Amino acid sequence: MENHVSSQKGRISNADQFLSKAGPKNETIAPPFIPPLKDTQWTKEKVLKIVFAAFLFFLITGSGLVSRITLHILIWHLQPPTNTTAIASFGAILRSNCTKCTSGNESVPTKERDMVDISWIWALFVIIVAPYFLTFFSTLFRICFKSNKQLEWKVLLVVLLVETIHTVGLSMLAFVVLPSFDPASASVVYMSVAVIPAAIDLIDTASTSPNKGEESKIFTRKSKLAFQFFPLVGLIFQLVGIILVGAYIERNWLIGMYVVGSILVSIKYWENFISLEGNRFASMREIKRKHQEGRTKISCLTSMWKICLTFLAVIIIFTSSAKNANSMDVLKTMFGNGQSDLELTSGKVQIGHNPYCYDYVPYVVALINIITDYLCYKATKSICVINCQRLGVMFLLFVLPVATVFALAGLMFNPELLKFTSCDVFFSNWCIKTLDGLEDKFYMMIGAFIMFYLSLILICKHVLRVNGFRHGETSRIFVSPFYCGVFLDISLLLNRRREDKEYDAILNKTEESIPTRSSGRKMLYACCATMWHETENEMKQILKSVFRLDMRQYKNNLIAEKIQGDDDENDIETFDLEAQVFFDDAFEPLKDGKKFPYVNEYVKTFTNVIEEAGSIVHGKRISVPPGEMYRTPYGGRLHYELPGGNELIIHLKDKTKIRHKKRWSQVMYMFYILQWKLEREFKKEDLQIAAENTYILALDGDVDFEPEAVLSLMRRMNKSKIVGAACGRIHPIGTGPMVWYQKFEYAISHWLQKATEHVIGCVLCSPGCFSLFRGSAILHADVLETYTTVPTEAQHVVQYDQGEDRWLCTLLLKEGWRVEYCAESDAYTFAPEGFYEFYNQRRRWSPSTMANILDLIVDWKNVTKKNENISFLYIAYHVFLFISTLLTPGTIFMLVLGAIIVGFEAIPPWLSLILNLVPVGVFLLMCLYASTQRQLQFAAILSCRYSIVMAIVLIGVIRDAINDGLCSVTTIFIMFVAGVFVISAILHPQEFLCLIPGLLYFLAIPSMCMLMFLYSIGNLHVVSWGTRETKQEPDTKTQKAKQTPENDEKGYFCSLGSFCSCIVCPTNNYTQQDFLYNNMLNKMKKMMNMENRDSVSEVSQDQTFLKQTHRETDEIQNEENADTENKGEEVKIRPTDVNQTKNNDEYCLDKKYPEIEKKERKFWKKTIKQYLKPLEKNPQKEKAIEQDLIELRNKVCLFVFLLNAILVTVMFGLTQVNTFKNSLTIYFPCDGKSATIVPIAVLFAVVFGLLLLLQFLCMLYHRFSTLVHIAASTNIKDNQKTKNTNIHNQMADLMTKSVIDPLQQQPPMSSDKDRTLLDKNRSMMMSFTERNKTKFAHLSDVVDENQKILRQVVTENQKKLSLGIDKKKFGDYYIKNKDSEVSQKVLNRWASFSKSKPKSRNETEASIINEESTKQIDLEKQQQISNDKMFEKRRRPGNKVTAGVREKSLHVVSVSSSDEDNVDKPSKRNHRKVKIPKGTDDTV
């Protein structure tokens, strides 16, 4: 009885907070009437997308223009300007001895200026092969880190032939043709490489029908004339332009090279202009399909081939141009040995080393070109992905060709702009002074420019037809990877995939997409939580999350019901929800003479806080219907109905009937959901689809999350059916230094480690506190069956039971499933606040993590073969991490040793070694022989000591930074590490404050990286959970003598001055909350007793109730006077009354409760017998396993200790050698003084620096991908579809929220600051009848209450839409146009909803049952189905049920209604719904 009252006291302790949020709703002033239709034109996502799109546009503009200019500068330097040809002098007006350019000082071109420097040749070569290297490394990365399809040799040969032709043509144009022209003229010739695509497009379109897909308003393919006219005209313009350029060229052989080179280069883009439909090019279509499937390996091989071929082409071109010289001499000159004479198109020139420019200038220009090329490519791809393609390609197609010509012509008018001391980049001695003397033939170039310009617009019309593809990968955006180093903009335009859906057709993406249920909208969603010894506050955390998810599910289904049959229906994320809570060890031990157990205090507390948690979420008192208790083969089960109509099922496990602990609870709900529920709801042929659309949300009992976090995980898993699990960003919550440390630790772990695993492979561990698993992945034969394995070896005990979530993910990875990380999904969980609890938690995590990683490493061949996301290099990455983890204690030991040497110069190194070795050695011995409590105490003392040492390290680093600056390796490394953390925090702005505890993290490095690791392996044989351990029930006398805070007692809490005491854990057995709520507890106990008597007297008359209230008020006043006289004494609790005795009996799971249906009982008995039978105690076996664990502990400790001892010995020995002889020190000048480098320190910095650099780069890639994802998911201007969805969401919010009638006048209310405790107590003293008026049990009741509000809102908004007013106040919704008519129709739907007569909950369920029943079922059978409906899933209005589901459900119901137990004892049917005490409801 005392325990029961204690739980009630816990509920009252938060009553003020609860009532202030949920209670006095009817006393608030009604808010002013505002129509809810508000557009979202300036949301932060839209602003972010606008800024990002503008940034990408300017990046494309700037990088594209700089790339073109630097390219033509490099090409011009291959043949410096002379007076010999007109084509190289801009129509003979580019002249030397230019007085305008030399400020009056005429100069004659020297021989040095005419000499071709070989550096410019090789710089242009680097530009050409740079994309090939990028292709090679990117494809090699995929080959190494991902699995790929087998190579098709026939396709490889064809592709090699095409790429060889393209390389030859590109070399001819880049090294021969384009250098023959001046830069402006060359930029015109540059545009003549689209002949073959135009020809293929013309031939291909003649054999295919027009595509009726999404088209641009400018270019439409609906007309067959336009469908074939554009390719034809584009081809004609290309040919006319080539003819005009050929007529402008003077030399016949140059004309031939120009024409052949243009055609050969344009063959590269054949693949994009051959469609998958048509009667021609059948063989090429097949090659295109196979090439796309195996492009990774083919691109890797062809890129290396093109690098070698380009190198040979350069050698051949220049050696074949030798004049009166041996080709070998020219070859030697090409590699910097001597000079040679060549015969080029501009005449006789010399090649060699030209001192006119510094040697590095050509390569600087090439580097600028490569960087701008890559930026332009990435920006173009990104702007296509965020659905702003037209904005980006508009510059490449319409502006860049014109801007390049005019920019280069302008530079030729004023070349001194690019004259530097290091090099005269643009030949300032040559310039255009006037247009006089322009040859008539130059007008051919002007005409050619117009022809090329128009032809490119017509040939590349496909880039304007669509606005990009949201979230598209590179292979979907571009046909070939990367770009052409010379023809950047044209390659991006011609390489942009013409049909986005073609990618899906080639790779059969439609077949691999995740099938949906027959309804196409609904997915079974199971929300499961394992609970054990959570506190009341932690229980409310999980319950509030469930209530929020329930509200979101109801709202989405409400919207889906209104838009049923519309195109917008698929945009509403509907799902079926069922919350499953599994209580481990839920019963008290059987008392003497008792046959049936009582539920323990944790279950009572959980049931007590259900209504309170729901009321906080809904902002109003709710009344959850009484729970339905059933007896089960594993213990008991409680059924609650949530306000949204979903079920909350609490499974009460009896450890004498079923295995306890978290892993077996997971096995329990996996079998229950994925086998029992699916098999009884779906036919056999539908089970696969149902399993793929069944998601299990694994939760801890103290997690807090929003529904959007769950939906983000579901969206991530819906992208690919190979994703078996997804996890989010976990945020630790709590108070104290240990939680501060974990905030920073969790932050950098997710920022760097999780992001790196996601990018280069897949996540190895999806935390069990908040993760989403796919049902089909769990049902895999080698996953679920293996997960039920009972450990029989010491290693298995560590791997299986100490980290069940990591082991489950290991099983998924071994079977080929992918585990992903979703950064936008946030969850919050309580972290250990005490030093001991934290160490025990990590003592369990560390060995399990290493055991599972070692399992993957050992089985790497099988893992890499089955899982396409795990490669050998990814395994090598984790091997490196594994080894570095083993060496961490020795590394930290040497760090501390160095700190002592630096901080205390008077102490010799050998003494410093002893001073550091003694405490660590003592701790090692304690880990082997002392008790866990003593180990933790000594670890806490050492942690404080090492924190001081790390402060000395920090001072030493600052001193070195001041004295040596950047000449110190340590300073550079520390700055790099700090820079990585700071940049990572900046890129995660919402988590930037997690950076603040970084100093505490630095001070705790020895404790958390060395001592905790040694403690973990030293206690490898300890298999206890470490946190939330069961405490022995104290003796009655001890319990009475337990210290409890009195009325005015003030406790000792954590402060800066008591930091060490806090981190080691205070000895108080009560928390800060006990003190803060103590006074309120003592006063609210009286209110609780009074409220209980109110419930007893509710059946009496109002007059009797008032007398009773006055009498009890007098009693309370007398008790308060007694409290004043007896300060310090605890208030005595009155004896229990009859109702309280009944309530206590209700917690006994005896025969008064019915059993579950027979079929389910058989299922549980079979499952328990096969997988979940309690393990029999076998002292010999347990002792053997214990000995094996100790032996395993000894082996691991010996290996780790020896490994680190060798490391410390070697490093200390080398340090001593270097101290006496300086033989390992490298001296170098730095900043005017001699600096030193110790190779050992450099090696340490390089090894760990490279690892951190890899993680940093992966984090940058992940954040950029996240930014692109946000921008792609956001529409800058809401279309009508988005507006309709917004209207539906706002209407659903209005209907599901508890609001006050705006037309009803309410009395004014004083502010919260004017309230007193008596006001709050008075509000609690109102009768249950009055308080129940403010309660609701189901969200449908709220919807019914808001019908009047909805009618008013709909009417008012319809008026505004018809008038088209208030644009400034309400946004674009009220603009009178065609869209407003659509909005009117949407509102009309909700108007019809408000006019319909609302049904009660019982009527709705009855109508659903009637709809599902057949004509042969009479009224009596329908009544039986209604009575047995608790055995089937509760259905909500708007849920679609397929025929197959109906048959299965009705069959199950008929069996349950004809259950032999129910036939023999029909009276049970009247006792199925039994009220269970919840909060203050004491009726049975």
Short mmCIF file of N, CA and C in Angstrom, two decimals, residues 933-1033:
data_model
loop_
_atom_site.label_atom_id
_atom_site.label_comp_id
_atom_site.label_asym_id
_atom_site.label_seq_id
_atom_site.Cartn_x
_atom_site.Cartn_y
_atom_site.Cartn_z
N GLN A 933 34.14 -1.73 -7.60
CA GLN A 933 33.96 -0.48 -6.87
C GLN A 933 35.30 0.18 -6.60
N ARG A 934 36.31 -0.60 -6.19
CA ARG A 934 37.63 -0.03 -5.92
C ARG A 934 38.28 0.47 -7.21
N GLN A 935 38.07 -0.25 -8.29
CA GLN A 935 38.62 0.19 -9.57
C GLN A 935 38.06 1.55 -9.97
N LEU A 936 36.77 1.69 -9.81
CA LEU A 936 36.13 2.95 -10.20
C LEU A 936 36.59 4.10 -9.30
N GLN A 937 36.74 3.82 -8.04
CA GLN A 937 37.21 4.87 -7.13
C GLN A 937 38.62 5.32 -7.50
N PHE A 938 39.49 4.37 -7.77
CA PHE A 938 40.86 4.73 -8.14
C PHE A 938 40.89 5.42 -9.51
N ALA A 939 40.04 4.98 -10.43
CA ALA A 939 39.96 5.63 -11.74
C ALA A 939 39.49 7.08 -11.60
N ALA A 940 38.56 7.33 -10.70
CA ALA A 940 38.10 8.70 -10.48
C ALA A 940 39.23 9.57 -9.94
N ILE A 941 40.02 9.02 -9.02
CA ILE A 941 41.15 9.80 -8.48
C ILE A 941 42.17 10.09 -9.57
N LEU A 942 42.50 9.07 -10.37
CA LEU A 942 43.46 9.27 -11.46
C LEU A 942 42.92 10.25 -12.51
N SER A 943 41.63 10.22 -12.73
CA SER A 943 41.03 11.14 -13.72
C SER A 943 41.24 12.58 -13.31
N CYS A 944 41.03 12.86 -12.03
CA CYS A 944 41.28 14.23 -11.54
C CYS A 944 42.76 14.59 -11.68
N ARG A 945 43.63 13.63 -11.39
CA ARG A 945 45.08 13.90 -11.51
C ARG A 945 45.46 14.17 -12.96
N TYR A 946 44.95 13.35 -13.86
CA TYR A 946 45.31 13.52 -15.26
C TYR A 946 44.67 14.76 -15.88
N SER A 947 43.57 15.22 -15.32
CA SER A 947 42.99 16.48 -15.81
C SER A 947 43.97 17.63 -15.57
N ILE A 948 44.65 17.59 -14.43
CA ILE A 948 45.66 18.62 -14.14
C ILE A 948 46.83 18.49 -15.11
N VAL A 949 47.22 17.24 -15.40
CA VAL A 949 48.32 17.03 -16.34
C VAL A 949 47.94 17.56 -17.72
N MET A 950 46.72 17.33 -18.17
CA MET A 950 46.29 17.82 -19.48
C MET A 950 46.22 19.33 -19.50
N ALA A 951 45.93 19.94 -18.36
CA ALA A 951 46.00 21.40 -18.30
C ALA A 951 47.43 21.87 -18.52
N ILE A 952 48.41 21.11 -17.98
CA ILE A 952 49.82 21.43 -18.23
C ILE A 952 50.15 21.25 -19.70
N VAL A 953 49.60 20.20 -20.32
CA VAL A 953 49.80 19.99 -21.75
C VAL A 953 49.29 21.19 -22.54
N LEU A 954 48.11 21.66 -22.17
CA LEU A 954 47.52 22.79 -22.88
C LEU A 954 48.40 24.03 -22.73
N ILE A 955 48.92 24.24 -21.52
CA ILE A 955 49.81 25.39 -21.32
C ILE A 955 51.08 25.23 -22.15
N GLY A 956 51.61 24.01 -22.22
CA GLY A 956 52.80 23.77 -23.02
C GLY A 956 52.57 24.00 -24.50
N VAL A 957 51.42 23.58 -24.99
CA VAL A 957 51.09 23.80 -26.40
C VAL A 957 50.98 25.29 -26.69
N ILE A 958 50.34 26.03 -25.79
CA ILE A 958 50.23 27.48 -25.99
C ILE A 958 51.60 28.13 -25.96
N ARG A 959 52.47 27.67 -25.05
CA ARG A 959 53.82 28.23 -24.99
C ARG A 959 54.60 27.94 -26.27
N ASP A 960 54.52 26.71 -26.79
CA ASP A 960 55.20 26.38 -28.04
C ASP A 960 54.66 27.20 -29.20
N ALA A 961 53.34 27.41 -29.19
CA ALA A 961 52.75 28.19 -30.27
C ALA A 961 53.24 29.63 -30.24
N ILE A 962 53.43 30.17 -29.03
CA ILE A 962 53.91 31.55 -28.91
C ILE A 962 55.38 31.64 -29.29
N ASN A 963 56.17 30.67 -28.84
CA ASN A 963 57.61 30.73 -29.08
C ASN A 963 57.99 30.32 -30.50
N ASP A 964 57.44 29.20 -30.96
CA ASP A 964 57.85 28.65 -32.25
C ASP A 964 56.90 29.00 -33.39
N GLY A 965 55.70 29.41 -33.07
CA GLY A 965 54.74 29.71 -34.13
C GLY A 965 54.40 28.46 -34.92
N LEU A 966 54.35 28.61 -36.23
CA LEU A 966 54.02 27.48 -37.10
C LEU A 966 55.22 26.59 -37.38
N CYS A 967 56.34 26.86 -36.74
CA CYS A 967 57.51 26.00 -36.92
C CYS A 967 57.44 24.75 -36.05
N SER A 968 56.46 24.62 -35.19
CA SER A 968 56.30 23.47 -34.32
C SER A 968 55.27 22.51 -34.91
N VAL A 969 55.67 21.24 -35.02
CA VAL A 969 54.75 20.23 -35.54
C VAL A 969 53.55 20.07 -34.62
N THR A 970 53.80 20.12 -33.32
CA THR A 970 52.71 19.97 -32.36
C THR A 970 51.70 21.09 -32.51
N THR A 971 52.18 22.31 -32.70
CA THR A 971 51.27 23.44 -32.87
C THR A 971 50.43 23.28 -34.12
N ILE A 972 51.07 22.86 -35.20
CA ILE A 972 50.33 22.67 -36.46
C ILE A 972 49.27 21.58 -36.29
N PHE A 973 49.63 20.49 -35.62
CA PHE A 973 48.69 19.40 -35.45
C PHE A 973 47.51 19.81 -34.57
N ILE A 974 47.79 20.49 -33.47
CA ILE A 974 46.71 20.93 -32.58
C ILE A 974 45.80 21.94 -33.30
N MET A 975 46.39 22.85 -34.07
CA MET A 975 45.59 23.81 -34.82
C MET A 975 44.73 23.11 -35.86
N PHE A 976 45.29 22.08 -36.48
CA PHE A 976 44.52 21.32 -37.47
C PHE A 976 43.33 20.62 -36.82
N VAL A 977 43.58 19.97 -35.69
CA VAL A 977 42.49 19.27 -34.99
C VAL A 977 41.42 20.25 -34.53
N ALA A 978 41.87 21.36 -33.93
CA ALA A 978 40.90 22.37 -33.48
C ALA A 978 40.14 22.96 -34.66
N GLY A 979 40.85 23.18 -35.76
CA GLY A 979 40.18 23.72 -36.95
C GLY A 979 39.14 22.78 -37.50
N VAL A 980 39.43 21.47 -37.48
CA VAL A 980 38.45 20.49 -37.95
C VAL A 980 37.20 20.53 -37.08
N PHE A 981 37.37 20.59 -35.77
CA PHE A 981 36.21 20.63 -34.87
C PHE A 981 35.41 21.92 -35.05
N VAL A 982 36.10 23.04 -35.18
CA VAL A 982 35.40 24.32 -35.30
C VAL A 982 34.64 24.39 -36.62
N ILE A 983 35.27 23.99 -37.71
CA ILE A 983 34.59 24.01 -39.00
C ILE A 983 33.41 23.06 -39.00
N SER A 984 33.59 21.90 -38.39
CA SER A 984 32.48 20.94 -38.30
C SER A 984 31.31 21.54 -37.53
N ALA A 985 31.62 22.26 -36.44
CA ALA A 985 30.55 22.89 -35.66
C ALA A 985 29.87 23.99 -36.46
N ILE A 986 30.64 24.75 -37.23
CA ILE A 986 30.05 25.82 -38.06
C ILE A 986 29.12 25.22 -39.11
N LEU A 987 29.51 24.08 -39.66
CA LEU A 987 28.68 23.43 -40.67
C LEU A 987 27.48 22.72 -40.07
N HIS A 988 27.43 22.64 -38.75
CA HIS A 988 26.24 22.13 -38.04
C HIS A 988 25.75 23.25 -37.11
N PRO A 989 25.19 24.31 -37.66
CA PRO A 989 24.89 25.49 -36.83
C PRO A 989 23.94 25.22 -35.68
N GLN A 990 23.01 24.31 -35.85
CA GLN A 990 22.07 24.02 -34.77
C GLN A 990 22.73 23.28 -33.62
N GLU A 991 23.90 22.73 -33.83
CA GLU A 991 24.61 21.99 -32.80
C GLU A 991 25.92 22.68 -32.43
N PHE A 992 26.03 23.96 -32.75
CA PHE A 992 27.30 24.66 -32.53
C PHE A 992 27.68 24.71 -31.06
N LEU A 993 26.69 24.80 -30.19
CA LEU A 993 26.98 24.88 -28.76
C LEU A 993 27.61 23.61 -28.20
N CYS A 994 27.53 22.50 -28.96
CA CYS A 994 28.19 21.28 -28.51
C CYS A 994 29.71 21.44 -28.50
N LEU A 995 30.20 22.50 -29.15
CA LEU A 995 31.64 22.73 -29.18
C LEU A 995 32.16 23.26 -27.85
N ILE A 996 31.29 23.84 -27.05
CA ILE A 996 31.72 24.46 -25.79
C ILE A 996 32.35 23.46 -24.84
N PRO A 997 31.78 22.24 -24.66
CA PRO A 997 32.43 21.29 -23.75
C PRO A 997 33.71 20.67 -24.31
N GLY A 998 34.22 21.19 -25.42
CA GLY A 998 35.43 20.63 -26.01
C GLY A 998 36.62 20.70 -25.08
N LEU A 999 36.71 21.76 -24.27
CA LEU A 999 37.81 21.88 -23.32
C LEU A 999 37.74 20.76 -22.28
N LEU A 1000 36.54 20.47 -21.81
CA LEU A 1000 36.38 19.36 -20.86
C LEU A 1000 36.77 18.04 -21.52
N TYR A 1001 36.44 17.88 -22.78
CA TYR A 1001 36.81 16.67 -23.51
C TYR A 1001 38.33 16.54 -23.59
N PHE A 1002 39.01 17.66 -23.82
CA PHE A 1002 40.48 17.64 -23.90
C PHE A 1002 41.08 17.25 -22.55
N LEU A 1003 40.57 17.81 -21.48
CA LEU A 1003 41.10 17.48 -20.16
C LEU A 1003 40.84 16.03 -19.77
N ALA A 1004 39.77 15.44 -20.32
CA ALA A 1004 39.40 14.08 -19.94
C ALA A 1004 39.98 13.03 -20.87
N ILE A 1005 40.84 13.41 -21.80
CA ILE A 1005 41.39 12.44 -22.76
C ILE A 1005 42.09 11.28 -22.06
N PRO A 1006 43.00 11.49 -21.10
CA PRO A 1006 43.63 10.34 -20.44
C PRO A 1006 42.63 9.43 -19.74
N SER A 1007 41.64 10.03 -19.10
CA SER A 1007 40.66 9.22 -18.38
C SER A 1007 39.80 8.41 -19.32
N MET A 1008 39.29 9.06 -20.36
CA MET A 1008 38.31 8.41 -21.24
C MET A 1008 38.95 7.56 -22.33
N CYS A 1009 40.18 7.85 -22.69
CA CYS A 1009 40.83 7.09 -23.76
C CYS A 1009 41.82 6.05 -23.24
N MET A 1010 42.39 6.26 -22.07
CA MET A 1010 43.36 5.31 -21.54
C MET A 1010 42.77 4.51 -20.38
N LEU A 1011 42.35 5.19 -19.33
CA LEU A 1011 41.86 4.47 -18.15
C LEU A 1011 40.59 3.70 -18.44
N MET A 1012 39.66 4.32 -19.18
CA MET A 1012 38.40 3.64 -19.43
C MET A 1012 38.60 2.42 -20.34
N PHE A 1013 39.53 2.53 -21.29
CA PHE A 1013 39.81 1.37 -22.15
C PHE A 1013 40.43 0.24 -21.34
N LEU A 1014 41.37 0.58 -20.46
CA LEU A 1014 41.97 -0.45 -19.60
C LEU A 1014 40.94 -1.05 -18.66
N TYR A 1015 40.02 -0.21 -18.16
CA TYR A 1015 38.96 -0.71 -17.29
C TYR A 1015 38.03 -1.65 -18.07
N SER A 1016 37.77 -1.35 -19.33
CA SER A 1016 36.87 -2.18 -20.13
C SER A 1016 37.44 -3.56 -20.37
N ILE A 1017 38.70 -3.62 -20.79
CA ILE A 1017 39.27 -4.94 -21.07
C ILE A 1017 39.62 -5.67 -19.78
N GLY A 1018 39.91 -4.93 -18.71
CA GLY A 1018 40.19 -5.58 -17.44
C GLY A 1018 38.96 -6.20 -16.82
N ASN A 1019 37.78 -5.72 -17.18
CA ASN A 1019 36.51 -6.26 -16.67
C ASN A 1019 35.72 -6.92 -17.79
N LEU A 1020 36.44 -7.52 -18.72
CA LEU A 1020 35.80 -8.17 -19.85
C LEU A 1020 34.91 -9.32 -19.41
N HIS A 1021 35.23 -9.90 -18.28
CA HIS A 1021 34.46 -11.05 -17.78
C HIS A 1021 33.20 -10.63 -17.06
N VAL A 1022 33.02 -9.35 -16.80
CA VAL A 1022 31.82 -8.86 -16.12
C VAL A 1022 30.74 -8.64 -17.17
N VAL A 1023 29.65 -9.33 -17.07
CA VAL A 1023 28.59 -9.27 -18.09
C VAL A 1023 27.34 -8.58 -17.58
N SER A 1024 27.40 -7.93 -16.44
CA SER A 1024 26.23 -7.19 -15.95
C SER A 1024 26.01 -5.97 -16.85
N TRP A 1025 24.78 -5.44 -16.79
CA TRP A 1025 24.40 -4.36 -17.69
C TRP A 1025 25.15 -3.07 -17.36
N GLY A 1026 25.38 -2.80 -16.10
CA GLY A 1026 26.17 -1.63 -15.72
C GLY A 1026 25.35 -0.41 -15.40
N THR A 1027 24.19 -0.26 -16.04
CA THR A 1027 23.31 0.88 -15.78
C THR A 1027 21.92 0.35 -15.43
N ARG A 1028 21.20 1.12 -14.60
CA ARG A 1028 19.86 0.74 -14.14
C ARG A 1028 19.87 -0.64 -13.48
N GLU A 1029 20.93 -0.92 -12.73
CA GLU A 1029 21.00 -2.21 -12.06
C GLU A 1029 19.93 -2.30 -10.97
N THR A 1030 19.43 -3.50 -10.78
CA THR A 1030 18.41 -3.74 -9.75
C THR A 1030 19.03 -3.62 -8.37
N LYS A 1031 18.40 -2.84 -7.54
CA LYS A 1031 18.87 -2.67 -6.17
C LYS A 1031 18.10 -3.59 -5.24
N GLN A 1032 18.80 -4.14 -4.28
CA GLN A 1032 18.15 -5.02 -3.32
C GLN A 1032 17.16 -4.23 -2.48
N GLU A 1033 16.01 -4.85 -2.24
CA GLU A 1033 14.98 -4.18 -1.46
C GLU A 1033 15.47 -4.00 -0.03
#
